[in-house]
Amino acid sequence: MPEAVTADTAGRESFGSRLGRAMADRGPLCVGIDPHPALLHSWGLNDDVAGLERFSLTALEAVASLAAAVKPQVALYERHGSAGMAVLERVLAAAAEASVLTIADAKRGDIGSTMAAYADAWLRDGSALAADSVTLSPYLGFESLRPALDLAAQTGRGVFVLALTSNPEGASVQHVGGADSVARRIVRAAAAENERYAGALGSTGLVVGATVGSALTDLDLDLAAVRGPILAPGLGAQGATAADLRHTFGSAYGQVLGTSSRDILGAGPRIQGLSDAAQRTLEELRSA
């Protein structure tokens, strides 16, 4: 069993506590920084490293004062090779300078020393890729994530574990098991992890798609009992509204970090246009 903690060994505030405060102060919005080639072109940028950096830093500047967190999509930096990953390092550093929390959307998952290496890359103090949190895939077994879960707790960082995604293929794995589905086991495991965060929002979050509809009820998933943040991608262009989030997540809505990417990024390249789009989304989330 994990040991109870409220801060890391250096006395830093836990990720869940920091995120809860950011959501209360700014609102429950996460902006995905997704530099798809089509978006770069729509901004008049080339699909190269220079365009990648201009796009990413402009988006960050526009939303840094509005979003509780930003979520760079790691694959869209990896596709540019080592130079693209160097851009991601600069984006993470710029976000830290702007005091906006980061979620590295890497969806890492492995076993043993390999999982420990992934944890070192994204969660270790001093790593150039260290983010405030990282997304993880639990489908080699939830306990395979132990190196990342423990390092996150030790360094005041967090993780978001895939639990119930909105892609059609996800159900073939996540819904398996009926009353004791794979998704339900992941939810229970995350809840157990968050027992170590006494009194605060836990630092082991879940990824639950904003468009999962009735699946939460069908699978009898109690997200409120997780006591951790719920990253809900799919707001806006993917079809979900803030009202949908309120309806879908019910009593767990206060834990939900609504995530929008294309609806906001499509308002670029002007910073004011991006900020206005983020502000509209934020107001919808607050009033839902």
PDB file of C-alpha atoms in Angstrom:
ATOM      1  CA  MET A   1       0.000   0.000   0.000  1.00  0.00           C
ATOM      2  CA  PRO A   2       1.253   3.536  -0.740  1.00  0.00           C
ATOM      3  CA  GLU A   3       2.247   5.677   2.211  1.00  0.00           C
ATOM      4  CA  ALA A   4       0.051   8.662   3.088  1.00  0.00           C
ATOM      5  CA  VAL A   5       1.389  11.976   1.794  1.00  0.00           C
ATOM      6  CA  THR A   6       0.196  15.556   1.449  1.00  0.00           C
ATOM      7  CA  ALA A   7       3.448  16.882  -0.013  1.00  0.00           C
ATOM      8  CA  ASP A   8       6.648  15.483  -1.458  1.00  0.00           C
ATOM      9  CA  THR A   9       9.839  14.927   0.483  1.00  0.00           C
ATOM     10  CA  ALA A  10      10.959  18.493  -0.240  1.00  0.00           C
ATOM     11  CA  GLY A  11       7.722  19.851   1.228  1.00  0.00           C
ATOM     12  CA  ARG A  12       6.185  20.836  -2.093  1.00  0.00           C
ATOM     13  CA  GLU A  13       2.418  20.938  -2.453  1.00  0.00           C
ATOM     14  CA  SER A  14       0.965  17.857  -4.136  1.00  0.00           C
ATOM     15  CA  PHE A  15      -0.157  18.034  -7.764  1.00  0.00           C
ATOM     16  CA  GLY A  16      -3.788  17.373  -6.860  1.00  0.00           C
ATOM     17  CA  SER A  17      -3.771  20.224  -4.369  1.00  0.00           C
ATOM     18  CA  ARG A  18      -2.172  22.587  -6.890  1.00  0.00           C
ATOM     19  CA  LEU A  19      -4.607  21.572  -9.624  1.00  0.00           C
ATOM     20  CA  GLY A  20      -7.602  21.936  -7.313  1.00  0.00           C
ATOM     21  CA  ARG A  21      -6.477  25.450  -6.443  1.00  0.00           C
ATOM     22  CA  ALA A  22      -5.942  26.347 -10.111  1.00  0.00           C
ATOM     23  CA  MET A  23      -9.409  25.048 -11.006  1.00  0.00           C
ATOM     24  CA  ALA A  24     -10.929  27.112  -8.201  1.00  0.00           C
ATOM     25  CA  ASP A  25      -8.981  30.263  -9.074  1.00  0.00           C
ATOM     26  CA  ARG A  26      -9.134  30.147 -12.885  1.00  0.00           C
ATOM     27  CA  GLY A  27     -11.826  27.628 -13.711  1.00  0.00           C
ATOM     28  CA  PRO A  28     -11.980  23.969 -14.801  1.00  0.00           C
ATOM     29  CA  LEU A  29     -10.465  24.395 -18.277  1.00  0.00           C
ATOM     30  CA  CYS A  30      -7.591  22.490 -19.846  1.00  0.00           C
ATOM     31  CA  VAL A  31      -6.462  23.596 -23.299  1.00  0.00           C
ATOM     32  CA  GLY A  32      -4.942  20.943 -25.507  1.00  0.00           C
ATOM     33  CA  ILE A  33      -1.929  22.195 -27.455  1.00  0.00           C
ATOM     34  CA  ASP A  34      -2.244  19.963 -30.509  1.00  0.00           C
ATOM     35  CA  PRO A  35      -0.055  21.182 -33.383  1.00  0.00           C
ATOM     36  CA  HIS A  36      -1.696  19.148 -36.143  1.00  0.00           C
ATOM     37  CA  PRO A  37      -0.338  19.910 -39.636  1.00  0.00           C
ATOM     38  CA  ALA A  38      -3.746  21.195 -40.772  1.00  0.00           C
ATOM     39  CA  LEU A  39      -3.886  23.665 -37.878  1.00  0.00           C
ATOM     40  CA  LEU A  40      -0.369  24.908 -38.567  1.00  0.00           C
ATOM     41  CA  HIS A  41      -1.329  25.499 -42.195  1.00  0.00           C
ATOM     42  CA  SER A  42      -4.533  27.294 -41.171  1.00  0.00           C
ATOM     43  CA  TRP A  43      -2.360  29.674 -39.152  1.00  0.00           C
ATOM     44  CA  GLY A  44      -0.150  30.310 -42.178  1.00  0.00           C
ATOM     45  CA  LEU A  45       2.707  28.293 -40.671  1.00  0.00           C
ATOM     46  CA  ASN A  46       4.839  25.587 -42.219  1.00  0.00           C
ATOM     47  CA  ASP A  47       4.651  22.053 -40.872  1.00  0.00           C
ATOM     48  CA  ASP A  48       8.224  22.195 -39.607  1.00  0.00           C
ATOM     49  CA  VAL A  49      10.041  22.812 -36.344  1.00  0.00           C
ATOM     50  CA  ALA A  50       9.829  26.600 -36.648  1.00  0.00           C
ATOM     51  CA  GLY A  51       6.086  26.418 -37.269  1.00  0.00           C
ATOM     52  CA  LEU A  52       5.679  23.961 -34.411  1.00  0.00           C
ATOM     53  CA  GLU A  53       7.372  26.296 -31.948  1.00  0.00           C
ATOM     54  CA  ARG A  54       5.569  29.426 -33.122  1.00  0.00           C
ATOM     55  CA  PHE A  55       2.203  27.669 -32.913  1.00  0.00           C
ATOM     56  CA  SER A  56       2.828  26.164 -29.480  1.00  0.00           C
ATOM     57  CA  LEU A  57       4.199  29.258 -27.771  1.00  0.00           C
ATOM     58  CA  THR A  58       1.500  31.489 -29.262  1.00  0.00           C
ATOM     59  CA  ALA A  59      -1.243  29.159 -28.020  1.00  0.00           C
ATOM     60  CA  LEU A  60       0.366  29.018 -24.590  1.00  0.00           C
ATOM     61  CA  GLU A  61       0.667  32.795 -24.343  1.00  0.00           C
ATOM     62  CA  ALA A  62      -2.977  33.226 -25.303  1.00  0.00           C
ATOM     63  CA  VAL A  63      -4.444  30.870 -22.699  1.00  0.00           C
ATOM     64  CA  ALA A  64      -1.917  30.882 -19.847  1.00  0.00           C
ATOM     65  CA  SER A  65      -3.956  33.250 -17.679  1.00  0.00           C
ATOM     66  CA  LEU A  66      -7.253  31.457 -18.378  1.00  0.00           C
ATOM     67  CA  ALA A  67      -6.577  27.726 -18.220  1.00  0.00           C
ATOM     68  CA  ALA A  68      -5.968  25.661 -15.107  1.00  0.00           C
ATOM     69  CA  ALA A  69      -3.714  23.475 -17.260  1.00  0.00           C
ATOM     70  CA  VAL A  70      -2.429  22.988 -20.782  1.00  0.00           C
ATOM     71  CA  LYS A  71      -1.975  19.591 -22.400  1.00  0.00           C
ATOM     72  CA  PRO A  72       0.650  19.300 -25.149  1.00  0.00           C
ATOM     73  CA  GLN A  73       0.045  16.250 -27.369  1.00  0.00           C
ATOM     74  CA  VAL A  74       3.459  14.589 -27.264  1.00  0.00           C
ATOM     75  CA  ALA A  75       3.073  12.589 -30.493  1.00  0.00           C
ATOM     76  CA  LEU A  76       2.758  15.790 -32.508  1.00  0.00           C
ATOM     77  CA  TYR A  77       6.198  16.856 -31.256  1.00  0.00           C
ATOM     78  CA  GLU A  78       7.733  13.395 -31.649  1.00  0.00           C
ATOM     79  CA  ARG A  79       6.835  13.377 -35.343  1.00  0.00           C
ATOM     80  CA  HIS A  80       9.407  16.171 -35.802  1.00  0.00           C
ATOM     81  CA  GLY A  81      12.158  14.054 -34.240  1.00  0.00           C
ATOM     82  CA  SER A  82      14.663  15.306 -31.686  1.00  0.00           C
ATOM     83  CA  ALA A  83      14.161  18.925 -32.762  1.00  0.00           C
ATOM     84  CA  GLY A  84      10.437  18.571 -32.113  1.00  0.00           C
ATOM     85  CA  MET A  85      11.062  17.164 -28.654  1.00  0.00           C
ATOM     86  CA  ALA A  86      13.379  20.099 -27.970  1.00  0.00           C
ATOM     87  CA  VAL A  87      10.448  22.382 -28.817  1.00  0.00           C
ATOM     88  CA  LEU A  88       8.320  20.476 -26.311  1.00  0.00           C
ATOM     89  CA  GLU A  89      10.999  21.014 -23.672  1.00  0.00           C
ATOM     90  CA  ARG A  90      10.803  24.763 -24.324  1.00  0.00           C
ATOM     91  CA  VAL A  91       6.998  24.720 -24.195  1.00  0.00           C
ATOM     92  CA  LEU A  92       7.049  22.958 -20.822  1.00  0.00           C
ATOM     93  CA  ALA A  93       9.601  25.454 -19.504  1.00  0.00           C
ATOM     94  CA  ALA A  94       7.550  28.397 -20.785  1.00  0.00           C
ATOM     95  CA  ALA A  95       4.417  27.026 -19.133  1.00  0.00           C
ATOM     96  CA  ALA A  96       6.248  26.703 -15.825  1.00  0.00           C
ATOM     97  CA  GLU A  97       7.448  30.292 -16.185  1.00  0.00           C
ATOM     98  CA  ALA A  98       3.848  31.380 -16.821  1.00  0.00           C
ATOM     99  CA  SER A  99       2.616  29.420 -13.767  1.00  0.00           C
ATOM    100  CA  VAL A 100       0.239  27.224 -15.749  1.00  0.00           C
ATOM    101  CA  LEU A 101       0.154  23.511 -14.965  1.00  0.00           C
ATOM    102  CA  THR A 102       1.142  21.035 -17.667  1.00  0.00           C
ATOM    103  CA  ILE A 103      -0.200  17.620 -18.612  1.00  0.00           C
ATOM    104  CA  ALA A 104       2.155  15.820 -20.988  1.00  0.00           C
ATOM    105  CA  ASP A 105      -0.218  13.751 -23.117  1.00  0.00           C
ATOM    106  CA  ALA A 106       2.189  10.873 -23.718  1.00  0.00           C
ATOM    107  CA  LYS A 107       0.003   7.880 -22.740  1.00  0.00           C
ATOM    108  CA  ARG A 108       3.025   5.893 -21.587  1.00  0.00           C
ATOM    109  CA  GLY A 109       2.691   2.348 -20.269  1.00  0.00           C
ATOM    110  CA  ASP A 110       5.201  -0.475 -19.797  1.00  0.00           C
ATOM    111  CA  ILE A 111       6.659  -2.724 -17.122  1.00  0.00           C
ATOM    112  CA  GLY A 112       9.565  -2.773 -14.704  1.00  0.00           C
ATOM    113  CA  SER A 113      12.671  -0.785 -15.544  1.00  0.00           C
ATOM    114  CA  THR A 114      11.146   0.496 -18.789  1.00  0.00           C
ATOM    115  CA  MET A 115       8.203   2.027 -16.934  1.00  0.00           C
ATOM    116  CA  ALA A 116      10.673   3.479 -14.450  1.00  0.00           C
ATOM    117  CA  ALA A 117      12.548   5.089 -17.338  1.00  0.00           C
ATOM    118  CA  TYR A 118       9.337   6.650 -18.653  1.00  0.00           C
ATOM    119  CA  ALA A 119       8.633   7.931 -15.153  1.00  0.00           C
ATOM    120  CA  ASP A 120      12.116   9.456 -14.966  1.00  0.00           C
ATOM    121  CA  ALA A 121      11.597  11.206 -18.301  1.00  0.00           C
ATOM    122  CA  TRP A 122       8.287  12.873 -17.426  1.00  0.00           C
ATOM    123  CA  LEU A 123       8.212  13.113 -13.627  1.00  0.00           C
ATOM    124  CA  ARG A 124      11.770  13.295 -12.294  1.00  0.00           C
ATOM    125  CA  ASP A 125      13.185  16.552 -10.961  1.00  0.00           C
ATOM    126  CA  GLY A 126      15.791  17.869 -13.369  1.00  0.00           C
ATOM    127  CA  SER A 127      14.477  16.123 -16.479  1.00  0.00           C
ATOM    128  CA  ALA A 128      14.136  18.477 -19.437  1.00  0.00           C
ATOM    129  CA  LEU A 129      10.778  16.816 -20.173  1.00  0.00           C
ATOM    130  CA  ALA A 130       9.455  16.978 -16.613  1.00  0.00           C
ATOM    131  CA  ALA A 131       5.822  18.101 -16.649  1.00  0.00           C
ATOM    132  CA  ASP A 132       3.452  18.652 -13.754  1.00  0.00           C
ATOM    133  CA  SER A 133       1.669  15.461 -14.811  1.00  0.00           C
ATOM    134  CA  VAL A 134       1.593  12.841 -17.546  1.00  0.00           C
ATOM    135  CA  THR A 135      -1.057  10.584 -19.084  1.00  0.00           C
ATOM    136  CA  LEU A 136      -0.535   6.838 -18.644  1.00  0.00           C
ATOM    137  CA  SER A 137      -1.946   3.663 -20.199  1.00  0.00           C
ATOM    138  CA  PRO A 138      -2.784   0.912 -17.651  1.00  0.00           C
ATOM    139  CA  TYR A 139      -3.427  -1.975 -20.025  1.00  0.00           C
ATOM    140  CA  LEU A 140      -0.364  -3.952 -18.956  1.00  0.00           C
ATOM    141  CA  GLY A 141      -1.964  -3.944 -15.508  1.00  0.00           C
ATOM    142  CA  PHE A 142      -2.521  -0.972 -13.199  1.00  0.00           C
ATOM    143  CA  GLU A 143       0.345  -2.027 -10.925  1.00  0.00           C
ATOM    144  CA  SER A 144       2.733  -1.879 -13.884  1.00  0.00           C
ATOM    145  CA  LEU A 145       2.420   1.899 -13.450  1.00  0.00           C
ATOM    146  CA  ARG A 146       3.847   1.743  -9.917  1.00  0.00           C
ATOM    147  CA  PRO A 147       7.190   3.452 -10.756  1.00  0.00           C
ATOM    148  CA  ALA A 148       5.310   6.469 -12.135  1.00  0.00           C
ATOM    149  CA  LEU A 149       2.699   6.513  -9.370  1.00  0.00           C
ATOM    150  CA  ASP A 150       5.363   6.522  -6.674  1.00  0.00           C
ATOM    151  CA  LEU A 151       7.687   9.001  -8.371  1.00  0.00           C
ATOM    152  CA  ALA A 152       4.779  11.384  -8.928  1.00  0.00           C
ATOM    153  CA  ALA A 153       3.974  11.260  -5.225  1.00  0.00           C
ATOM    154  CA  GLN A 154       7.627  11.792  -4.305  1.00  0.00           C
ATOM    155  CA  THR A 155       8.075  14.839  -6.551  1.00  0.00           C
ATOM    156  CA  GLY A 156       4.724  16.579  -6.106  1.00  0.00           C
ATOM    157  CA  ARG A 157       3.581  15.635  -9.603  1.00  0.00           C
ATOM    158  CA  GLY A 158       0.566  13.731 -10.910  1.00  0.00           C
ATOM    159  CA  VAL A 159      -0.680  11.197 -13.417  1.00  0.00           C
ATOM    160  CA  PHE A 160      -3.852  10.746 -15.451  1.00  0.00           C
ATOM    161  CA  VAL A 161      -4.641   7.094 -16.160  1.00  0.00           C
ATOM    162  CA  LEU A 162      -6.768   6.094 -19.142  1.00  0.00           C
ATOM    163  CA  ALA A 163     -10.038   4.698 -17.780  1.00  0.00           C
ATOM    164  CA  LEU A 164     -12.941   5.191 -20.192  1.00  0.00           C
ATOM    165  CA  THR A 165     -12.111   6.712 -23.544  1.00  0.00           C
ATOM    166  CA  SER A 166     -14.571   7.843 -26.198  1.00  0.00           C
ATOM    167  CA  ASN A 167     -12.978   6.160 -29.218  1.00  0.00           C
ATOM    168  CA  PRO A 168     -15.229   3.328 -30.479  1.00  0.00           C
ATOM    169  CA  GLU A 169     -12.424   0.767 -30.198  1.00  0.00           C
ATOM    170  CA  GLY A 170     -11.992   1.417 -26.476  1.00  0.00           C
ATOM    171  CA  ALA A 171     -15.112  -0.475 -25.448  1.00  0.00           C
ATOM    172  CA  SER A 172     -13.657  -3.776 -26.668  1.00  0.00           C
ATOM    173  CA  VAL A 173     -11.166  -3.577 -23.787  1.00  0.00           C
ATOM    174  CA  GLN A 174     -12.577  -1.148 -21.239  1.00  0.00           C
ATOM    175  CA  HIS A 175     -16.101  -2.612 -21.039  1.00  0.00           C
ATOM    176  CA  VAL A 176     -14.952  -6.232 -20.746  1.00  0.00           C
ATOM    177  CA  GLY A 177     -15.936  -7.971 -17.514  1.00  0.00           C
ATOM    178  CA  GLY A 178     -19.510  -6.777 -17.096  1.00  0.00           C
ATOM    179  CA  ALA A 179     -20.158  -5.749 -13.498  1.00  0.00           C
ATOM    180  CA  ASP A 180     -16.419  -5.972 -12.808  1.00  0.00           C
ATOM    181  CA  SER A 181     -15.281  -4.304 -16.021  1.00  0.00           C
ATOM    182  CA  VAL A 182     -11.717  -3.311 -16.820  1.00  0.00           C
ATOM    183  CA  ALA A 183     -12.775   0.339 -16.517  1.00  0.00           C
ATOM    184  CA  ARG A 184     -14.258  -0.259 -13.081  1.00  0.00           C
ATOM    185  CA  ARG A 185     -11.072  -1.949 -11.873  1.00  0.00           C
ATOM    186  CA  ILE A 186      -9.030   1.046 -13.026  1.00  0.00           C
ATOM    187  CA  VAL A 187     -11.387   3.439 -11.250  1.00  0.00           C
ATOM    188  CA  ARG A 188     -11.115   1.435  -8.023  1.00  0.00           C
ATOM    189  CA  ALA A 189      -7.328   1.284  -8.282  1.00  0.00           C
ATOM    190  CA  ALA A 190      -7.107   5.057  -8.739  1.00  0.00           C
ATOM    191  CA  ALA A 191      -9.354   5.585  -5.723  1.00  0.00           C
ATOM    192  CA  ALA A 192      -7.044   3.400  -3.642  1.00  0.00           C
ATOM    193  CA  GLU A 193      -4.023   5.422  -4.800  1.00  0.00           C
ATOM    194  CA  ASN A 194      -5.670   8.662  -3.722  1.00  0.00           C
ATOM    195  CA  GLU A 195      -6.117   7.445  -0.160  1.00  0.00           C
ATOM    196  CA  ARG A 196      -2.544   8.646   0.395  1.00  0.00           C
ATOM    197  CA  TYR A 197      -3.580  12.270  -0.259  1.00  0.00           C
ATOM    198  CA  ALA A 198      -5.268  13.099   3.023  1.00  0.00           C
ATOM    199  CA  GLY A 199      -7.980  15.717   2.640  1.00  0.00           C
ATOM    200  CA  ALA A 200      -6.854  17.091  -0.736  1.00  0.00           C
ATOM    201  CA  LEU A 201      -7.754  16.306  -4.322  1.00  0.00           C
ATOM    202  CA  GLY A 202      -5.693  13.245  -5.163  1.00  0.00           C
ATOM    203  CA  SER A 203      -2.831  13.288  -7.638  1.00  0.00           C
ATOM    204  CA  THR A 204      -3.883  10.110  -9.457  1.00  0.00           C
ATOM    205  CA  GLY A 205      -6.396  11.309 -12.008  1.00  0.00           C
ATOM    206  CA  LEU A 206      -8.364   9.506 -14.687  1.00  0.00           C
ATOM    207  CA  VAL A 207      -8.963  10.159 -18.363  1.00  0.00           C
ATOM    208  CA  VAL A 208     -12.664   9.806 -19.149  1.00  0.00           C
ATOM    209  CA  GLY A 209     -13.910  11.007 -22.518  1.00  0.00           C
ATOM    210  CA  ALA A 210     -16.392  13.865 -22.521  1.00  0.00           C
ATOM    211  CA  THR A 211     -18.558  11.959 -25.008  1.00  0.00           C
ATOM    212  CA  VAL A 212     -18.829   8.583 -23.215  1.00  0.00           C
ATOM    213  CA  GLY A 213     -22.530   9.232 -22.609  1.00  0.00           C
ATOM    214  CA  SER A 214     -24.324   6.583 -20.561  1.00  0.00           C
ATOM    215  CA  ALA A 215     -21.263   4.332 -20.224  1.00  0.00           C
ATOM    216  CA  LEU A 216     -20.499   5.650 -16.735  1.00  0.00           C
ATOM    217  CA  THR A 217     -23.942   4.559 -15.564  1.00  0.00           C
ATOM    218  CA  ASP A 218     -23.956   1.353 -17.598  1.00  0.00           C
ATOM    219  CA  LEU A 219     -20.657   0.265 -16.025  1.00  0.00           C
ATOM    220  CA  ASP A 220     -21.593   1.605 -12.566  1.00  0.00           C
ATOM    221  CA  LEU A 221     -18.477   3.766 -12.263  1.00  0.00           C
ATOM    222  CA  ASP A 222     -18.329   5.950  -9.148  1.00  0.00           C
ATOM    223  CA  LEU A 223     -15.968   8.733 -10.169  1.00  0.00           C
ATOM    224  CA  ALA A 224     -16.760  10.886  -7.139  1.00  0.00           C
ATOM    225  CA  ALA A 225     -15.255   8.163  -4.940  1.00  0.00           C
ATOM    226  CA  VAL A 226     -11.946   8.463  -6.810  1.00  0.00           C
ATOM    227  CA  ARG A 227     -11.317  11.832  -5.111  1.00  0.00           C
ATOM    228  CA  GLY A 228      -8.986  12.717  -7.958  1.00  0.00           C
ATOM    229  CA  PRO A 229      -9.174  14.917 -11.044  1.00  0.00           C
ATOM    230  CA  ILE A 230     -11.006  13.729 -14.157  1.00  0.00           C
ATOM    231  CA  LEU A 231      -9.464  14.815 -17.451  1.00  0.00           C
ATOM    232  CA  ALA A 232     -12.340  14.947 -19.940  1.00  0.00           C
ATOM    233  CA  PRO A 233     -11.160  15.455 -23.530  1.00  0.00           C
ATOM    234  CA  GLY A 234     -13.732  15.992 -26.256  1.00  0.00           C
ATOM    235  CA  LEU A 235     -15.198  19.392 -25.419  1.00  0.00           C
ATOM    236  CA  GLY A 236     -16.160  21.437 -28.461  1.00  0.00           C
ATOM    237  CA  ALA A 237     -15.173  20.094 -31.872  1.00  0.00           C
ATOM    238  CA  GLN A 238     -15.505  16.474 -30.755  1.00  0.00           C
ATOM    239  CA  GLY A 239     -19.133  17.025 -29.851  1.00  0.00           C
ATOM    240  CA  ALA A 240     -19.461  17.582 -26.097  1.00  0.00           C
ATOM    241  CA  THR A 241     -20.805  20.748 -24.497  1.00  0.00           C
ATOM    242  CA  ALA A 242     -20.292  21.973 -20.954  1.00  0.00           C
ATOM    243  CA  ALA A 243     -23.901  20.980 -20.229  1.00  0.00           C
ATOM    244  CA  ASP A 244     -23.093  17.469 -21.462  1.00  0.00           C
ATOM    245  CA  LEU A 245     -20.207  17.300 -18.992  1.00  0.00           C
ATOM    246  CA  ARG A 246     -22.485  18.315 -16.125  1.00  0.00           C
ATOM    247  CA  HIS A 247     -25.038  15.669 -17.134  1.00  0.00           C
ATOM    248  CA  THR A 248     -22.491  12.909 -17.762  1.00  0.00           C
ATOM    249  CA  PHE A 249     -20.356  13.366 -14.652  1.00  0.00           C
ATOM    250  CA  GLY A 250     -23.076  14.376 -12.184  1.00  0.00           C
ATOM    251  CA  SER A 251     -21.791  14.491  -8.619  1.00  0.00           C
ATOM    252  CA  ALA A 252     -18.192  14.218  -9.870  1.00  0.00           C
ATOM    253  CA  TYR A 253     -18.477  17.382 -12.005  1.00  0.00           C
ATOM    254  CA  GLY A 254     -16.431  19.385  -9.502  1.00  0.00           C
ATOM    255  CA  GLN A 255     -13.469  17.087 -10.214  1.00  0.00           C
ATOM    256  CA  VAL A 256     -13.751  17.444 -13.998  1.00  0.00           C
ATOM    257  CA  LEU A 257     -11.154  19.304 -16.034  1.00  0.00           C
ATOM    258  CA  GLY A 258     -12.935  19.981 -19.311  1.00  0.00           C
ATOM    259  CA  THR A 259     -10.505  19.775 -22.205  1.00  0.00           C
ATOM    260  CA  SER A 260     -10.811  21.630 -25.486  1.00  0.00           C
ATOM    261  CA  SER A 261      -8.326  21.862 -28.315  1.00  0.00           C
ATOM    262  CA  ARG A 262      -9.581  22.449 -31.851  1.00  0.00           C
ATOM    263  CA  ASP A 263     -12.400  24.826 -30.895  1.00  0.00           C
ATOM    264  CA  ILE A 264      -9.861  27.134 -29.273  1.00  0.00           C
ATOM    265  CA  LEU A 265      -6.847  26.603 -31.533  1.00  0.00           C
ATOM    266  CA  GLY A 266      -9.002  27.092 -34.611  1.00  0.00           C
ATOM    267  CA  ALA A 267      -9.537  30.710 -33.522  1.00  0.00           C
ATOM    268  CA  GLY A 268      -5.835  31.493 -34.145  1.00  0.00           C
ATOM    269  CA  PRO A 269      -3.380  32.722 -35.103  1.00  0.00           C
ATOM    270  CA  ARG A 270      -4.192  36.026 -33.372  1.00  0.00           C
ATOM    271  CA  ILE A 271      -3.639  35.882 -29.623  1.00  0.00           C
ATOM    272  CA  GLN A 272      -6.826  37.845 -28.952  1.00  0.00           C
ATOM    273  CA  GLY A 273      -8.894  35.411 -30.997  1.00  0.00           C
ATOM    274  CA  LEU A 274      -7.436  32.468 -29.096  1.00  0.00           C
ATOM    275  CA  SER A 275      -7.979  34.156 -25.736  1.00  0.00           C
ATOM    276  CA  ASP A 276     -11.573  35.028 -26.606  1.00  0.00           C
ATOM    277  CA  ALA A 277     -12.302  31.428 -27.606  1.00  0.00           C
ATOM    278  CA  ALA A 278     -10.777  30.116 -24.380  1.00  0.00           C
ATOM    279  CA  GLN A 279     -12.750  32.656 -22.346  1.00  0.00           C
ATOM    280  CA  ARG A 280     -16.027  31.567 -23.965  1.00  0.00           C
ATOM    281  CA  THR A 281     -15.305  27.920 -23.212  1.00  0.00           C
ATOM    282  CA  LEU A 282     -14.361  28.753 -19.644  1.00  0.00           C
ATOM    283  CA  GLU A 283     -17.580  30.707 -19.078  1.00  0.00           C
ATOM    284  CA  GLU A 284     -19.615  27.779 -20.405  1.00  0.00           C
ATOM    285  CA  LEU A 285     -17.883  25.405 -17.993  1.00  0.00           C
ATOM    286  CA  ARG A 286     -18.442  27.738 -15.045  1.00  0.00           C
ATOM    287  CA  SER A 287     -22.129  28.240 -15.785  1.00  0.00           C
ATOM    288  CA  ALA A 288     -23.004  24.603 -16.608  1.00  0.00           C
TER     289      ALA A 288
END
